XYZ file of C-alpha atoms in Angstrom:
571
model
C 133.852 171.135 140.157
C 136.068 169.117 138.202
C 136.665 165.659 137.602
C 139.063 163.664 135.952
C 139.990 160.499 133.895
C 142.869 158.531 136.510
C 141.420 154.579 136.340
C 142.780 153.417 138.726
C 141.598 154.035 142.590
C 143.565 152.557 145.631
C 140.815 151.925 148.638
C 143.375 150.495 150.873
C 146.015 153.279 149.889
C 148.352 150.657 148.338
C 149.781 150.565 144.877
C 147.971 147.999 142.359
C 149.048 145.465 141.128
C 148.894 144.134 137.724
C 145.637 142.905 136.798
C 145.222 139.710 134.645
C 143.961 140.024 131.466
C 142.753 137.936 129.007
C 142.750 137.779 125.487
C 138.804 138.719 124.059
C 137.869 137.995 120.175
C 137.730 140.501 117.265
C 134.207 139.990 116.651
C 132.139 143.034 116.493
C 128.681 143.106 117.683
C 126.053 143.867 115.585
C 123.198 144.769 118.501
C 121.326 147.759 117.364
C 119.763 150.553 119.954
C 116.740 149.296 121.723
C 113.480 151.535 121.364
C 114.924 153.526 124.547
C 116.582 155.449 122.300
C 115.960 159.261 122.164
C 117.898 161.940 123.642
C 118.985 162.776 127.548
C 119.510 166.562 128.879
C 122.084 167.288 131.598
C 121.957 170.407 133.239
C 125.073 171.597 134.605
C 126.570 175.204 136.172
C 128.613 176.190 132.906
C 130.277 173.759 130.448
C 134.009 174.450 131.976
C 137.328 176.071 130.724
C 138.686 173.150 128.391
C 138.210 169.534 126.963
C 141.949 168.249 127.692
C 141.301 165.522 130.395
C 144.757 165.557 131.118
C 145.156 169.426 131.479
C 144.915 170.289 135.641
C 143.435 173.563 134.292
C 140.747 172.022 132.404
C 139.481 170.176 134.958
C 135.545 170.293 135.443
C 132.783 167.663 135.125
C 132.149 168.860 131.976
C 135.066 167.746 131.107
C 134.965 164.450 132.304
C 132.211 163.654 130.986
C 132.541 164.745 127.489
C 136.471 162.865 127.574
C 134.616 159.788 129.059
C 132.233 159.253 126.147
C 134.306 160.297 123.362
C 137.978 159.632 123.967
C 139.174 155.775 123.858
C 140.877 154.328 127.083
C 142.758 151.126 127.213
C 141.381 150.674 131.004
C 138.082 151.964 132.402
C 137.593 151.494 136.243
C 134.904 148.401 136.911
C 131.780 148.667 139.851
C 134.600 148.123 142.875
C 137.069 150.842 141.031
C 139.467 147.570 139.983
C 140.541 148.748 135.719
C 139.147 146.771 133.833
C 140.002 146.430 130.244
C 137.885 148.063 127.506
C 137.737 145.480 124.577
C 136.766 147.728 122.022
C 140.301 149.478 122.174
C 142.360 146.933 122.945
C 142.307 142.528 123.001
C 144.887 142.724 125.364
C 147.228 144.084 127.730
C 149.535 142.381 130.028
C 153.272 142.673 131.334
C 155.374 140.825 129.156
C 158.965 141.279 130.918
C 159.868 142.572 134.041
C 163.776 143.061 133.406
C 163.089 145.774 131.950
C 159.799 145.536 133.179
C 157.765 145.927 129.855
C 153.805 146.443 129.227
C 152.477 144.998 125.602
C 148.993 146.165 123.938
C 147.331 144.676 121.149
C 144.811 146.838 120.118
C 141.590 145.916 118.100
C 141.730 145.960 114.681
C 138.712 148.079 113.897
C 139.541 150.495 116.193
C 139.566 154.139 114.617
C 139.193 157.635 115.121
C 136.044 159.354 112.959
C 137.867 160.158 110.548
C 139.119 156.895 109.820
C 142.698 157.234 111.097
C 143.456 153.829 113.034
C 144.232 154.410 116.796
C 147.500 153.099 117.215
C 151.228 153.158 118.794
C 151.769 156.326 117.626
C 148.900 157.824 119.864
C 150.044 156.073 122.766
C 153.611 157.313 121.704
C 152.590 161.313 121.797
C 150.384 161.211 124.665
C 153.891 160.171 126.659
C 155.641 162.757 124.863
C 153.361 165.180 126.160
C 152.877 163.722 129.783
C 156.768 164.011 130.517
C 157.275 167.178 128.710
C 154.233 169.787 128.945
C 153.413 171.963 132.475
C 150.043 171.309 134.333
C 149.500 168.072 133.695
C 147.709 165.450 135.551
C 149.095 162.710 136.911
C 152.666 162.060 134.796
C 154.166 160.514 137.511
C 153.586 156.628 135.800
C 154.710 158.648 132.334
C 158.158 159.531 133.529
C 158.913 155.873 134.115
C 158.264 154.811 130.608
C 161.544 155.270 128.607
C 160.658 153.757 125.509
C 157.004 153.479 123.321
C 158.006 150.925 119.771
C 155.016 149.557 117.225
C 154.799 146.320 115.406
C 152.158 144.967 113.542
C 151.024 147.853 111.712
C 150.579 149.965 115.097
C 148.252 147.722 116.675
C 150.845 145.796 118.832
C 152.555 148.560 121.594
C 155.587 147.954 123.422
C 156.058 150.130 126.504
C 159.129 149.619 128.407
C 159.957 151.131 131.962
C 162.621 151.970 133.898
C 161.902 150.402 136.531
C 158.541 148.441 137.351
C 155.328 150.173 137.201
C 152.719 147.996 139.315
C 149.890 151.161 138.646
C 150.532 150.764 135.015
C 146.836 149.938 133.871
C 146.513 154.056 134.981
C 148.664 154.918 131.726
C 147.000 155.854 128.176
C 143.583 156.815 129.474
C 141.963 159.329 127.499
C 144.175 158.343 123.935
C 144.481 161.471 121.969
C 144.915 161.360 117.736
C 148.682 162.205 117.195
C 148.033 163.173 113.477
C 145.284 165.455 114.275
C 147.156 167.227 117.371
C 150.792 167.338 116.570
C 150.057 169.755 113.844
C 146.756 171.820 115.200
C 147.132 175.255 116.399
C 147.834 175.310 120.066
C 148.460 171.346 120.241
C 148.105 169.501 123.369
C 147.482 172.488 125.430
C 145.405 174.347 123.246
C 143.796 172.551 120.439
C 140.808 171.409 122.711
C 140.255 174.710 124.378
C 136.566 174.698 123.213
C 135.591 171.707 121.883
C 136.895 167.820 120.887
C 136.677 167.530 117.450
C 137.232 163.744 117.043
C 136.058 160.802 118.631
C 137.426 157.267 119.210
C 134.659 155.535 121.593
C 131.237 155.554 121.075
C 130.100 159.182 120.724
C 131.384 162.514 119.297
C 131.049 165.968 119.887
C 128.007 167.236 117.140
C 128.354 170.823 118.434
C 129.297 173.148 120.653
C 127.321 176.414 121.224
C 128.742 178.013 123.749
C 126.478 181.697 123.041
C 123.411 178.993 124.094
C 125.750 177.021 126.401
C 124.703 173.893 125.154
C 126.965 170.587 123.976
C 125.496 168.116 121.878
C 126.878 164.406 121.888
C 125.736 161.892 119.363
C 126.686 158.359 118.534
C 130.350 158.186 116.312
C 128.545 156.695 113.387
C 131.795 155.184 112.565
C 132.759 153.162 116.215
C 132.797 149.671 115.968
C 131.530 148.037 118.239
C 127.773 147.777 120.380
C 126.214 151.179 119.778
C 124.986 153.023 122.741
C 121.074 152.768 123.598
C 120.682 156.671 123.571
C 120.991 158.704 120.410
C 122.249 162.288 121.572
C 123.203 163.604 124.758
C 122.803 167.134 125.377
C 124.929 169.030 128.391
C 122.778 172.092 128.654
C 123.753 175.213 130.936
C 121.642 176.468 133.593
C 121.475 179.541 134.908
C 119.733 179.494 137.969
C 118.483 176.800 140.521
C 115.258 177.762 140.026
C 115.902 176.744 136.284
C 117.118 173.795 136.939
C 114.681 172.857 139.274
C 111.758 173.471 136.940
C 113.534 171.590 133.914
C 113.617 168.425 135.973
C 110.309 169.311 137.084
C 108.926 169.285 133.637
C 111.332 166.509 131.802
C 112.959 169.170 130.284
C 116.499 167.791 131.540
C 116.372 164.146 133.058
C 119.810 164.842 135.028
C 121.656 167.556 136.561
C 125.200 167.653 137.919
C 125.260 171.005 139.566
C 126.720 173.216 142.369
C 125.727 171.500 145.891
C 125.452 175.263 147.589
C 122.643 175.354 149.909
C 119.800 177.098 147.223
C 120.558 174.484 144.340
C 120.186 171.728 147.414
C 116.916 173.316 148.506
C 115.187 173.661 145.769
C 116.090 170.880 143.858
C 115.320 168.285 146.723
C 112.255 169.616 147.038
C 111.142 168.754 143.098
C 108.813 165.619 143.349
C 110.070 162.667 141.643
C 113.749 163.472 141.649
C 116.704 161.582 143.430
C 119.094 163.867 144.555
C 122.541 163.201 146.485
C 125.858 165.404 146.745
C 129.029 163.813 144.832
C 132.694 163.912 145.843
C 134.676 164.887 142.441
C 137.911 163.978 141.773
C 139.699 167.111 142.327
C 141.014 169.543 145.558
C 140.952 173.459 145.302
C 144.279 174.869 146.491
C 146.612 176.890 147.099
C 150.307 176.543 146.163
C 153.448 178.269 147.299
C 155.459 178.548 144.297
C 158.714 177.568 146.173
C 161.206 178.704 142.977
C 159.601 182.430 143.494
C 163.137 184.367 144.859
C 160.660 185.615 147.373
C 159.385 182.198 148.931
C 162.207 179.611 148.780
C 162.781 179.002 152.413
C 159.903 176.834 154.111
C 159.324 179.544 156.951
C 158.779 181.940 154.599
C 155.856 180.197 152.648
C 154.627 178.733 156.237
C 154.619 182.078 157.212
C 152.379 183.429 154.138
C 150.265 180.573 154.174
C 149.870 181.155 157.943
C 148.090 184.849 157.040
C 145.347 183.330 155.350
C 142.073 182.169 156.344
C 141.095 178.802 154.827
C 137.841 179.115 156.318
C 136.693 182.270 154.219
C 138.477 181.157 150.860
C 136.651 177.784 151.247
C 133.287 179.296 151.583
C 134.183 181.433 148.747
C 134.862 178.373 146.420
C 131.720 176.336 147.794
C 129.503 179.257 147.818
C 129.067 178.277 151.666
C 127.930 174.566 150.615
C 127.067 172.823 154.377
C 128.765 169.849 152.844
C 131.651 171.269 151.721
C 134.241 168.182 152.134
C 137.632 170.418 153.757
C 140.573 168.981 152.888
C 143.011 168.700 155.862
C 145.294 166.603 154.836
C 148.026 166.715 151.973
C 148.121 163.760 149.700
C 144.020 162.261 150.214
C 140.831 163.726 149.806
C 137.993 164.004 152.215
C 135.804 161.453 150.359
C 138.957 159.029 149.830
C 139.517 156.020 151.735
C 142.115 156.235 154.863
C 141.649 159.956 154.769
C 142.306 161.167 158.190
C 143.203 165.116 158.444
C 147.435 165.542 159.570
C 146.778 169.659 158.998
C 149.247 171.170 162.336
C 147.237 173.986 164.312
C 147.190 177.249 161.919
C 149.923 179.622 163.201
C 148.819 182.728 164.994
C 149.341 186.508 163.076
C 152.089 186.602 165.745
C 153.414 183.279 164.889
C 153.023 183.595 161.066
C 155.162 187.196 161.674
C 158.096 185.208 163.351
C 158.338 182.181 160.768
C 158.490 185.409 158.025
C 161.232 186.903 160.490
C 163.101 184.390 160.086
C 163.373 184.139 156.508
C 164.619 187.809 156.540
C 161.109 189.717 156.203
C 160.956 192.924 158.954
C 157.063 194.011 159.743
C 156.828 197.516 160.393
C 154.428 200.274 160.243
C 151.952 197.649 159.239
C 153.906 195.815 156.714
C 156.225 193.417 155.587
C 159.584 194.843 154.307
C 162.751 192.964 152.974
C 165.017 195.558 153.591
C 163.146 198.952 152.751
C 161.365 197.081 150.232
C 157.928 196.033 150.542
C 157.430 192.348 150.303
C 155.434 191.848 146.805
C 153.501 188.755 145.703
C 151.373 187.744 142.916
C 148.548 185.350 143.514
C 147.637 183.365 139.920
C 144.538 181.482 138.676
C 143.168 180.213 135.627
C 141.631 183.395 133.767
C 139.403 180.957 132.107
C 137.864 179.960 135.546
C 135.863 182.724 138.049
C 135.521 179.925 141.387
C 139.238 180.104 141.445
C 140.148 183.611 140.333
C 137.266 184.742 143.297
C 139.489 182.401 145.441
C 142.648 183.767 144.164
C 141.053 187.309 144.947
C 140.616 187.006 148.804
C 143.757 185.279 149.566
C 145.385 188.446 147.607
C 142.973 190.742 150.099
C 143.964 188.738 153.124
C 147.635 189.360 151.949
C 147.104 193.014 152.111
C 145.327 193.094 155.213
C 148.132 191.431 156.760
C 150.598 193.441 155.053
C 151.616 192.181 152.038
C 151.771 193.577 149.119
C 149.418 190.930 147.196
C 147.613 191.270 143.498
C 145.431 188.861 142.113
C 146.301 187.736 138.642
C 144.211 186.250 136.633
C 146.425 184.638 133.656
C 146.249 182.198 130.639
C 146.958 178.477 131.797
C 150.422 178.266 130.140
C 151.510 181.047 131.847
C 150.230 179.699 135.502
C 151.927 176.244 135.518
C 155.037 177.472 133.439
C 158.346 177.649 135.196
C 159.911 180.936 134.942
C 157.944 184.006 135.528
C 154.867 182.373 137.078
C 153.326 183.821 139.951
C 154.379 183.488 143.249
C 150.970 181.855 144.330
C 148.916 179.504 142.119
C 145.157 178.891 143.229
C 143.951 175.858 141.129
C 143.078 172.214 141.296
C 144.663 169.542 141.845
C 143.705 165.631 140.907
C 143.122 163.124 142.952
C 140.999 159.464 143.086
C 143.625 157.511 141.363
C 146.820 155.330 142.087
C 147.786 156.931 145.501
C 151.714 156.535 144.771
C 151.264 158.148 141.277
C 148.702 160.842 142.485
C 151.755 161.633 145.239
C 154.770 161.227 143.192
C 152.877 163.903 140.454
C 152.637 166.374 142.735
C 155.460 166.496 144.799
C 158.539 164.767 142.520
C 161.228 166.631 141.189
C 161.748 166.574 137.582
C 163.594 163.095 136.000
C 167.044 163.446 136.544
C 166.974 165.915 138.967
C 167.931 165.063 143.093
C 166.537 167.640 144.598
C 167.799 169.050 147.764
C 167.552 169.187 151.304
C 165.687 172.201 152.811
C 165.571 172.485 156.164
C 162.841 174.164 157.737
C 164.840 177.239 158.749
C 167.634 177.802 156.079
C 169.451 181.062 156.089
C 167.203 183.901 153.862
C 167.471 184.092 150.242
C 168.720 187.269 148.306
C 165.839 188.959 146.555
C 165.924 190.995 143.375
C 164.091 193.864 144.519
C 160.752 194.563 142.705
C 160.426 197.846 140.622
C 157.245 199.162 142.272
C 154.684 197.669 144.770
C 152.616 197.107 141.731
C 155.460 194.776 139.934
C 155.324 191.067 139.707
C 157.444 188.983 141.655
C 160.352 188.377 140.065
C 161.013 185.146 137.646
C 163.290 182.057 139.234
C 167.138 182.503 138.887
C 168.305 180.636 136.074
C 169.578 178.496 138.721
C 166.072 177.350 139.555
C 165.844 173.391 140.094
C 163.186 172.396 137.055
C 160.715 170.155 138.445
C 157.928 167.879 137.414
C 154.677 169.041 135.054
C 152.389 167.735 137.839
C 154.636 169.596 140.544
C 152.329 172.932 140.909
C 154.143 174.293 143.978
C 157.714 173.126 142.205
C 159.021 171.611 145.590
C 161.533 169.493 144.813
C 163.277 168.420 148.424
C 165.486 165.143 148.742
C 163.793 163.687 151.747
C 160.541 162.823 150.080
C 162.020 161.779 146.383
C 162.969 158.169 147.928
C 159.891 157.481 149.653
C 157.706 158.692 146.656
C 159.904 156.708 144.316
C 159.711 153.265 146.479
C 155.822 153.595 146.701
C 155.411 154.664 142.574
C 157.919 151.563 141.987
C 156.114 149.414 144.727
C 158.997 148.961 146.801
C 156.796 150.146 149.936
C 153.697 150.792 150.451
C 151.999 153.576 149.408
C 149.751 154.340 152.432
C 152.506 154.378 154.698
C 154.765 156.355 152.804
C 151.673 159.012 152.445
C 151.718 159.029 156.478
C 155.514 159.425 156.710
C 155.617 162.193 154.097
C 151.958 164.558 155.858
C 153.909 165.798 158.189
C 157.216 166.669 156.071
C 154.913 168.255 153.715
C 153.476 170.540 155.597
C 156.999 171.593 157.322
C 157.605 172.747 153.702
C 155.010 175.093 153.403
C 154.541 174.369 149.825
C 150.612 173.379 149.341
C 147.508 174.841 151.134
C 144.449 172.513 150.514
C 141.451 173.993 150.691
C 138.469 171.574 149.855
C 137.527 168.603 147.993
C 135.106 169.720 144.870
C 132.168 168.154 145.038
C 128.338 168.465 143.121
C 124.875 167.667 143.552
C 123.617 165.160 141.193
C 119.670 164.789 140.812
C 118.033 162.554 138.661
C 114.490 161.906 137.497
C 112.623 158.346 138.119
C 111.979 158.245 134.485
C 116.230 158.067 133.582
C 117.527 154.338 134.672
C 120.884 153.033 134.501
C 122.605 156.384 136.134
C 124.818 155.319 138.613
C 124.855 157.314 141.492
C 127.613 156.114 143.506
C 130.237 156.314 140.816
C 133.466 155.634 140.834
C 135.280 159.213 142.072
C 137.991 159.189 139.083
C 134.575 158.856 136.285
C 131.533 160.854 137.177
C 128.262 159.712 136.768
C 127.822 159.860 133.092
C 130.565 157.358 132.371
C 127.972 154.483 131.588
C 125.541 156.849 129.501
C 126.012 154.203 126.962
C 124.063 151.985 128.563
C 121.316 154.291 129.924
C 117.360 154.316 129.093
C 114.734 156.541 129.709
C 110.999 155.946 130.113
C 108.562 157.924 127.788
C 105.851 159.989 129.409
């Protein structure tokens, strides 16, 4: 059930534009914590695979929360979801050119990371680095515009200039990340915060994680500058039941829960007295994409056709453990919960139907399966070995592959290895982000890589020549070195000419973004490339004793984002 840290959210489906800004004063404030403080417990399902808020496989609410609190961000959505500027990172932000069209911060003086390292350029400097280079990213779209980062002033003045204009820029440097610390640390960007953040640049930090007792502790960063929260500690607690969580709220053992919204948690904990409970639309879609560089899947009847043999139904049941309000996502580039949402999904081909589109990319059935050649067709369905809602996912669309007749294993696999280019699998089942700046969210995920065209497909081109696999039991084999690289937000790795000008007009605000996103649904779907499945989603429940909680947050946050400011009423 993940979440994510975009700031910026489009209700009409257009593309921001710039916000003004206005210089604020260096002064600190000196208010200390009101008697209110103390300590808040969170229940929630398991504390998620990672602590990378930009990382599409560390996506969780977890996550989000824990990046929220602890990570600085230049921009932090407001009440209506317009970004509003967080003065204790930065006095100011603004465009300062627009031939080339150029962004300058000037960040706060004080501001530091905990161990006393100032956050400056150079962290806004590698985050880019990393956004335009590393696979399985969220969101780089904005990133791959930027062709230059430059510091003055002792690194608290940064110059960002674009190649072209950026009107979503306020989206960028969300969730800053300490250069010094990562560019050295074992695994770096997409490793180093595998299981836990170790640093903090906002107004808590990460006291310890016990992942045996499945517990995180937050307390206040003794060293951030600025107003102090109210509450001392935060503690994200595991629970392993409903019926545990459900008697911790009962007995002000946990004062909040963010939880699965499957039909036992929703019974049980709505019928706790004193408790406020609601389901939540997260900022992320389960799905599954057709890895269209796999030598087996490149033409768009092919991957219609596979996508055609599976039952969306029974994998999104699987992944909602049969939640009743299980948001199904039927369209490609907005979620359920999203404004202008409407679902474009064509009528699911027939077993017949899904047999002729893999006909005519060269695939004979026979004797109950599907043969190129005398050679069994062989796939390799991928997920996140780090996460068991979609590896159970990734497990029945590799049964309903067999069933059908292909020959279809279920991978589980470490991150790097799903959203890396050569030798990934042929089928990824993960999430994808959405909830922020429609024409980024769009361009991220369906772009080609900088530099590259992209080209035409048709929807019937002639069939591909296969390497032929080893055994039934091989993997598919890895792209050609001939394979068109493609964007680290680009999961499926489409990369087709007739939707790289639309996507770049709408991320450069040329046109508008909703209408490109209704010009494009149906051209994505001829592809074949992306299966949505459903729109995560949790059930939040709070006790009358916990005020300030909002509980209509805004979908790119969660609803711990304004912990700061929370209190909580003693027994």
């Amino acid at each position: 059930m993940p979440a994510l840290l975009a700031l910026v959210v489009v209700a009409s489906g257009c593309t921001l534009a710039a916000p003004p800004v206005e210089q604020t004063s260096e002064a600190v404030p000196t208010t200390a914590p009101d008697a209110s403080s103390g300590t808040v417990t969170v229940a929630v399902d398991d504390l998620g695979q990672g602590f990378n808020p930009h990382l599409l496989a560390d996506l969780s609410p977890v996550a989000t929360a824990v990046s929220d609190l602890v990570l600085p961000s230049v921009f932090r959505p407001s009440s209506d979801g317009t970004p509003r500027l967080d003065t204790s990172v930065a006095v100011s932000a603004r465009v300062t050119a627009t031939a080339p069209f150029t962004v300058t911060y000037v960040l706060r003086n004080a501001a530091q990371w905990s161990d006393g390292a100032p956050i400056a350029a150079e962290d806004f400097r590698y985050l880019w680095e990393q956004m335009t280079t590393q696979p399985g990213v969220v969101d780089p779209a904005g990133y791959s515009l930027v062709d230059d980062v430059s510091s003055s002033a002792g690194g608290k003045t940064v110059t960002v200039r674009f190649s072209a204009a950026y009107p979503a820029w306020p989206q960028l440097f969300a969730g800053l990340l300490p250069s010094h610390v990562l560019k050295d640390a074992p695994g770096g960007f997409t490793g180093a915060l595998d299981d836990a953040i170790t640093f903090s640049g906002s107004r808590y930090a990460v006291a310890s994680v016990d992942t045996d007792r499945g517990e995180i502790l937050l307390q206040r960063n003794d060293r951030f500058w600025d107003r102090p929260p109210a509450l001392d500690e935060i503690l994200l607690r595991r629970s392993s039941s409903a019926a545990q969580t459900a008697e911790s709220l009962r007995t002000d053992d946990a004062q909040l829960a963010i939880v699965s919204a499957d039909p036992a948690s929703t019974a049980q904990l709505r019928a706790v007295p004193g408790i406020g409970t609601q389901v939540l639309p997260l900022a992320s879609v389960v799905q599954v994409a057709v890895r269209t560089t796999s030598p087996s899947l490149t033409s768009a009847p092919a991957r219609r056709g596979i996508l055609g043999l599976l039952d969306r139904d029974v994998l999104t049941t699987i992944g909602t453990g049969g939640a009743s309000s299980a948001l199904v996502a039927r369209a490609q580039l907005l979620a359920p919960s999203q404004p202008g949402y409407t679902g474009t999904e064509p009528p699911r081909p027939t077993v017949v139907q899904a047999r002729e589109l893999l006909a005519q990319a060269g695939y004979r059935y026979s004797d109950g399966r599907f043969l190129d050649g005398s050679t069994p067709l062989v796939l390799v369905v991928g997920s996140d070995q780090r996460d068991p809602v979609a590896g159970a996912v990734a497990q029945a669309a590799a049964d309903e592959l067999v069933v059908a007749g292909v020959t279809a294993t279920a991978t589980p696999m470490p991150a790097g290895e799903l959203y890396a280019g050569a030798g990934a699998p042929d089928l990824v089942v993960g999430r994808v982000a959405v909830g922020g700046d429609l024409a980024t969210s769009m361009t991220s995920r369906f772009a080609c890589a900088p530099g590259v065209a992209g080209s035409a497909v048709t929807s019937d081109p002639p069939a591909p020549t296969r390497p032929a696999p080893t055994s039934p039991a091989s993997t598919s084999p890895a792209p050609t070195s001939g394979s068109t690289p493609t964007a680290g937000g680009n999961v499926s790795g489409l990369c087709d000419a007739s939707v790289q000008e639309p996507l770049r007009a709408a991320l450069t605000g040329t046109r508008d973004a909703g209408e490109v996103a209704a010009e494009l649904e149906p051209l994505l779907w001829e592809q074949g490339a992306v299966l949505p499945l459903y729109q995560d989603s949790a059930l939040l429940s709070v006790r009358s004793t916990l005020q300030g909680v909002d509980t209509a947050p805004d979908l790119t946050e969660g609803p711990l984002a304004g912990a700061d400011g929370w209190t909580r009423e003693r027994p």
